[in-house]
mmCIF file of C-alpha atoms in Angstrom:
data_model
loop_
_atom_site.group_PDB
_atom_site.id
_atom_site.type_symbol
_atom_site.label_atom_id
_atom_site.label_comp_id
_atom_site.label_asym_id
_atom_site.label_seq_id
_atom_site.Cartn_x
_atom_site.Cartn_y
_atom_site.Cartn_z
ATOM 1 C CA UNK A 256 -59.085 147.191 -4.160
ATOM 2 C CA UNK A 257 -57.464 148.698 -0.675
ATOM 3 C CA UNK A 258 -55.897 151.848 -0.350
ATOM 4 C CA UNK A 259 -52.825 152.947 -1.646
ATOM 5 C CA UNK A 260 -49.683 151.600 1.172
ATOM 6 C CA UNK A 261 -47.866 154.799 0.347
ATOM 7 C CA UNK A 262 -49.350 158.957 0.399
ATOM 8 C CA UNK A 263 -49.619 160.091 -2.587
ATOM 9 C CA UNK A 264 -46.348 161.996 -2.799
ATOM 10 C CA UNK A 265 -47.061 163.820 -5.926
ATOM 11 C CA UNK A 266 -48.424 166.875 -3.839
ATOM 12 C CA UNK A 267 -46.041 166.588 -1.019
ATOM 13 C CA UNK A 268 -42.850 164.228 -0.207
ATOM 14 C CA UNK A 269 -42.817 165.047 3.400
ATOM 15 C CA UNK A 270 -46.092 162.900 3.674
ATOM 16 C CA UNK A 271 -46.041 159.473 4.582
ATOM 17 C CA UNK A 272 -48.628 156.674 6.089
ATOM 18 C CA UNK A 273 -48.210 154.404 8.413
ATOM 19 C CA UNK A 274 -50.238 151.274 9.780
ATOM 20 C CA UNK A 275 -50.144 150.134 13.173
ATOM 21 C CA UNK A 276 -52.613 147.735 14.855
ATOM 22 C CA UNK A 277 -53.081 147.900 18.988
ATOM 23 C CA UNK A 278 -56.349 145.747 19.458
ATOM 24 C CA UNK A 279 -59.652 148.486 19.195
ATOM 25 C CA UNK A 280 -58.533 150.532 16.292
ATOM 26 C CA UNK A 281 -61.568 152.991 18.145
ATOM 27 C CA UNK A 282 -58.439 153.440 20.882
ATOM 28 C CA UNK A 283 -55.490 153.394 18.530
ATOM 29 C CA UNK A 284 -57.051 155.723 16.856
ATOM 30 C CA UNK A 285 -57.620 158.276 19.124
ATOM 31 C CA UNK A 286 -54.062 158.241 20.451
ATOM 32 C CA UNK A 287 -52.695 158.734 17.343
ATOM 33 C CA UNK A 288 -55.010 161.371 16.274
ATOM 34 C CA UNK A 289 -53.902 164.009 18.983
ATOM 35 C CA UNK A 290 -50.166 163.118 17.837
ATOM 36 C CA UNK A 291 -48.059 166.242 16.519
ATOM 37 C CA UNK A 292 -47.383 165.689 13.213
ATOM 38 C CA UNK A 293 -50.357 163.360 12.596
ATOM 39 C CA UNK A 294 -52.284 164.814 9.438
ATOM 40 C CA UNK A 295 -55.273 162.062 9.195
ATOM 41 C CA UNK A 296 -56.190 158.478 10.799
ATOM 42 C CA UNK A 297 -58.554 156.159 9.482
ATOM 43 C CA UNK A 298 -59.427 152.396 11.137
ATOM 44 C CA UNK A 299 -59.574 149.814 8.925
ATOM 45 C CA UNK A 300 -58.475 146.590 8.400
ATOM 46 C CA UNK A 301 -55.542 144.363 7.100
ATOM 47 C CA UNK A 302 -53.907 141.199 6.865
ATOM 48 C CA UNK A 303 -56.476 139.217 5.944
ATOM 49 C CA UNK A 304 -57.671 137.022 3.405
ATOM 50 C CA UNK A 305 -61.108 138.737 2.187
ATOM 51 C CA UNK A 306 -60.918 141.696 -0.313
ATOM 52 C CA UNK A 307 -62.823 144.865 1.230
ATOM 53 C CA UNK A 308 -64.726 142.745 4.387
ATOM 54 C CA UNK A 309 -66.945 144.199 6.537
ATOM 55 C CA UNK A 310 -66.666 144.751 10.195
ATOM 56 C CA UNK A 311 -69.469 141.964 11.025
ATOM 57 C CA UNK A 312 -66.849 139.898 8.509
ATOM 58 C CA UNK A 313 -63.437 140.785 10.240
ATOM 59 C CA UNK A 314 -64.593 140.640 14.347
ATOM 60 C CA UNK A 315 -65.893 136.608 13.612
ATOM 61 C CA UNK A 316 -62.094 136.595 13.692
ATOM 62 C CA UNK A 317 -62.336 134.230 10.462
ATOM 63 C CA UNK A 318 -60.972 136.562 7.519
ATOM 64 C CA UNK A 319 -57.057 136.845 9.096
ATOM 65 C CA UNK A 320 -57.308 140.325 9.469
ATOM 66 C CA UNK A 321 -56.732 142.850 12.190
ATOM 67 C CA UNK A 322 -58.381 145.775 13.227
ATOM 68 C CA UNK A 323 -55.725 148.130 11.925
ATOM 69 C CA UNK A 324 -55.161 152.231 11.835
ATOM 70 C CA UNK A 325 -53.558 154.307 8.787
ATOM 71 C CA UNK A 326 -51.850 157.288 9.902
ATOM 72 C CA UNK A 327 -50.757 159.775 7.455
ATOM 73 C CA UNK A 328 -48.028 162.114 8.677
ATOM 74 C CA UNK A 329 -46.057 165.220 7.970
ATOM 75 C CA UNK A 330 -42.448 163.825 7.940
ATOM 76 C CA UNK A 331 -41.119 167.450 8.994
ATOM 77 C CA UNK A 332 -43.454 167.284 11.899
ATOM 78 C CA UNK A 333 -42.463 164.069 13.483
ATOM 79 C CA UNK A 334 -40.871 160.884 12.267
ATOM 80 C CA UNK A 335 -42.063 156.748 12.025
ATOM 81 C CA UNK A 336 -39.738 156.145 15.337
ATOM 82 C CA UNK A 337 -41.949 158.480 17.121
ATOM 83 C CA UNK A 338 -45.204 157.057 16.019
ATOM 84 C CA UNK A 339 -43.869 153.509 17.197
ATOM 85 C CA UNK A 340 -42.851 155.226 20.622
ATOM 86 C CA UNK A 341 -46.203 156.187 20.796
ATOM 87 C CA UNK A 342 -47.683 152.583 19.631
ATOM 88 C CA UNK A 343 -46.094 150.982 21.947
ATOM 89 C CA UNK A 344 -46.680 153.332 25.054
ATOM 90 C CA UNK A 345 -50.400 153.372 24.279
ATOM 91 C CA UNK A 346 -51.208 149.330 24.185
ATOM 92 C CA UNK A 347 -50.309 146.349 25.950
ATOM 93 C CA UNK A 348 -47.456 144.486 23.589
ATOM 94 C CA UNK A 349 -46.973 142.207 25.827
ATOM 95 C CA UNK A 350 -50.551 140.283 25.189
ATOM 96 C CA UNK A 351 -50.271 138.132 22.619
ATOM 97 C CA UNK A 352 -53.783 136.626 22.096
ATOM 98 C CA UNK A 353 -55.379 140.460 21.872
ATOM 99 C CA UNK A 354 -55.794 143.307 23.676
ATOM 100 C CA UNK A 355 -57.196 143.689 27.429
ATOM 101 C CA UNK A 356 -60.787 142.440 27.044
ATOM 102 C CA UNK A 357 -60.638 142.168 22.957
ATOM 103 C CA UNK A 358 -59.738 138.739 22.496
ATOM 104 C CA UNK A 359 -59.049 137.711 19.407
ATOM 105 C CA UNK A 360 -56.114 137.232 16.357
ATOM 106 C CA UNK A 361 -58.326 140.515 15.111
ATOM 107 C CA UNK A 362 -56.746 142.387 18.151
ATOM 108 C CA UNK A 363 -53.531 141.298 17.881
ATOM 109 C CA UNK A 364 -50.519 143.868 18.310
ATOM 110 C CA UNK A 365 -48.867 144.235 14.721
ATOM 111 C CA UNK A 366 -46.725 146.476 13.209
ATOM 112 C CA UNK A 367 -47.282 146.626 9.487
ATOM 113 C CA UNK A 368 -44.437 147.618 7.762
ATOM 114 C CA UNK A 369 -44.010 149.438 3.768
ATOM 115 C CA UNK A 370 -40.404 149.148 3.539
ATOM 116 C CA UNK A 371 -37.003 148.136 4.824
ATOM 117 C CA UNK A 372 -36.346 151.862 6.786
ATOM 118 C CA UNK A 373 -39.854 150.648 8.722
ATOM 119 C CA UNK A 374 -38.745 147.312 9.115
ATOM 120 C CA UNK A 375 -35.149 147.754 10.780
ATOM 121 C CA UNK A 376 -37.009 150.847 13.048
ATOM 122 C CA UNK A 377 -39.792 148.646 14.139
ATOM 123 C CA UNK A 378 -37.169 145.614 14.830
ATOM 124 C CA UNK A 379 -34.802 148.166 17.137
ATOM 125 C CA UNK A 380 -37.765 149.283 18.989
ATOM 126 C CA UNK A 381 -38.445 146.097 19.828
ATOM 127 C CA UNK A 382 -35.297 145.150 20.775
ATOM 128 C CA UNK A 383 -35.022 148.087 22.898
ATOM 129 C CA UNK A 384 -38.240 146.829 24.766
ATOM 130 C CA UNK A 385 -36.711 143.568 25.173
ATOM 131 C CA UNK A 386 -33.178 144.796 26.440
ATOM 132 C CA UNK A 387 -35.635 146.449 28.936
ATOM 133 C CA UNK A 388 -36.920 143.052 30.409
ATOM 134 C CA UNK A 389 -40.507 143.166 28.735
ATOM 135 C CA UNK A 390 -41.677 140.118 26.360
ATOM 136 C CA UNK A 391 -42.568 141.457 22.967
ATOM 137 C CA UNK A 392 -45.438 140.009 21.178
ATOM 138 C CA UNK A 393 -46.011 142.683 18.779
ATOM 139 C CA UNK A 394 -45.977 140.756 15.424
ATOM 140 C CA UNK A 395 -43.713 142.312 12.453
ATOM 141 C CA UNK A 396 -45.132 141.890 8.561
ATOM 142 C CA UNK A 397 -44.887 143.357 5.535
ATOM 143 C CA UNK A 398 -47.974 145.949 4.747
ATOM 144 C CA UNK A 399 -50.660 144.825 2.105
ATOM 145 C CA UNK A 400 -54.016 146.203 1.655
ATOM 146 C CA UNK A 401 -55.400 148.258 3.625
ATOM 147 C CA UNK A 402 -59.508 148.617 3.896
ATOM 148 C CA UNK A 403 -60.895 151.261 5.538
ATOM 149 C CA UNK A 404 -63.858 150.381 8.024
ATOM 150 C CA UNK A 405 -67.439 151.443 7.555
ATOM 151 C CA UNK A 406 -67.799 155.280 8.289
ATOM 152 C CA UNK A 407 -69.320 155.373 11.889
ATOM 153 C CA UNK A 408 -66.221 153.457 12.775
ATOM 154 C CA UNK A 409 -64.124 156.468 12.101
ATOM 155 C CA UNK A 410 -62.848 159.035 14.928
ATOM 156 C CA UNK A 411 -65.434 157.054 16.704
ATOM 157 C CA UNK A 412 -64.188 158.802 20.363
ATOM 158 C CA UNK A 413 -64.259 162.375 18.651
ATOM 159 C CA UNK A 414 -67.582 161.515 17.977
ATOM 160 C CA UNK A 415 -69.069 159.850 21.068
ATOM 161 C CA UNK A 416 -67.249 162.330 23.763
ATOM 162 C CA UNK A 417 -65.348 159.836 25.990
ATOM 163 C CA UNK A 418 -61.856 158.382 25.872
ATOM 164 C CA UNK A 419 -60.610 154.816 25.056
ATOM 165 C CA UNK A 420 -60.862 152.406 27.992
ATOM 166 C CA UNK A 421 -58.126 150.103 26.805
ATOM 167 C CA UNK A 422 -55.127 152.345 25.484
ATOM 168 C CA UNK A 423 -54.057 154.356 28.194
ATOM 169 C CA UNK A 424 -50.740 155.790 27.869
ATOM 170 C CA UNK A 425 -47.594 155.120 29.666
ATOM 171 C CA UNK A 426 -44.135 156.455 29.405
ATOM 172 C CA UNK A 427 -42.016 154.053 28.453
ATOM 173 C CA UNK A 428 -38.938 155.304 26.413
ATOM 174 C CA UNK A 429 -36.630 158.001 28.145
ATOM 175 C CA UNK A 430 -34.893 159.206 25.244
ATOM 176 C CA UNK A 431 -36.419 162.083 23.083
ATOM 177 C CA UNK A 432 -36.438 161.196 18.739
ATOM 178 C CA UNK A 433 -35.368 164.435 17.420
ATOM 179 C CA UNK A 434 -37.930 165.124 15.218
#
């Protein structure tokens, strides 16, 4: 069975997760890990077909999933519009058959909503984008399991020393989220 969608809320209602999937969850990852408010990350997988797959499984690009990162948050510390703002500065949306060299519907840009309040966010971002002139191919669906990848693939850049090659940020959005 995947991971539970929502943080466990019985210890603390100002956390909340979130799942968000850039290409290389290594490079999502890592972007969202240095994020104020950001709590924990882990890379994983979802949308797929194939309870609990394996890495090997998921980059054949045969299970339906994509490489996908959870971030738990402090709610008081920053808010889900800020955490897209930051999605979409850090990865290519525009690419809709993966992400720089990662090609692949397992590197596909997705947003992976767990309720309404995501869903309508996520949509207005994206129309924001597209009032801008860009071409959106971020994909919108509805969150569903999420499996967490084998344990070297976790804060894989903390580990190894270097930064991501393919999510390099750039400022996008003007306006500040309060919060």
């Amino acid at each position: 069975m995947g991971n539970s969608l929502k943080a466990d809320t019985a210890n603390d209602e100002n956390i909340r997760k979130a799942y968000f999937a850039s290409g290389c969850f290594w490079g999502t990852e890592y972007r969202f890990m240095k994020a104020a408010g950001v709590k924990a990350t882990t890379v994983g997988f979802m949308g797929g077909t194939v309870d609990n797959p394996s890495y090997a499984q998921v980059k054949t690009g045969k299970t339906g999933h994509l490489e996908c990162v959870e971030v738990t948050y402090d709610s008081t510390a920053t808010c889900y519009e800020r955490l897209l703002k930051l999605f979409f500065e850090t990865h290519d949306f525009t690419q809709s058959d993966g992400q720089g060299p990662d090609i692949g519907s397992q590197y596909l840009s997705c947003l992976f909503y767990t309720d309404d309040e995501e869903r309508a966010l996520a949509a207005s971002c994206i129309n924001t984008l597209e009032a801008k002139g860009y071409h959106v191919a971020t994909q919108l669906r509805p969150a569903v399991s999420f499996w967490k990848a084998e344990d070297y693939h976790q804060q894989y850049y903390e580990h190894k020393g270097t930064q991501p090659y393919c999510h390099v940020y750039r400022k996008i959005f003007e306006d500040e989220v309060n919060r």
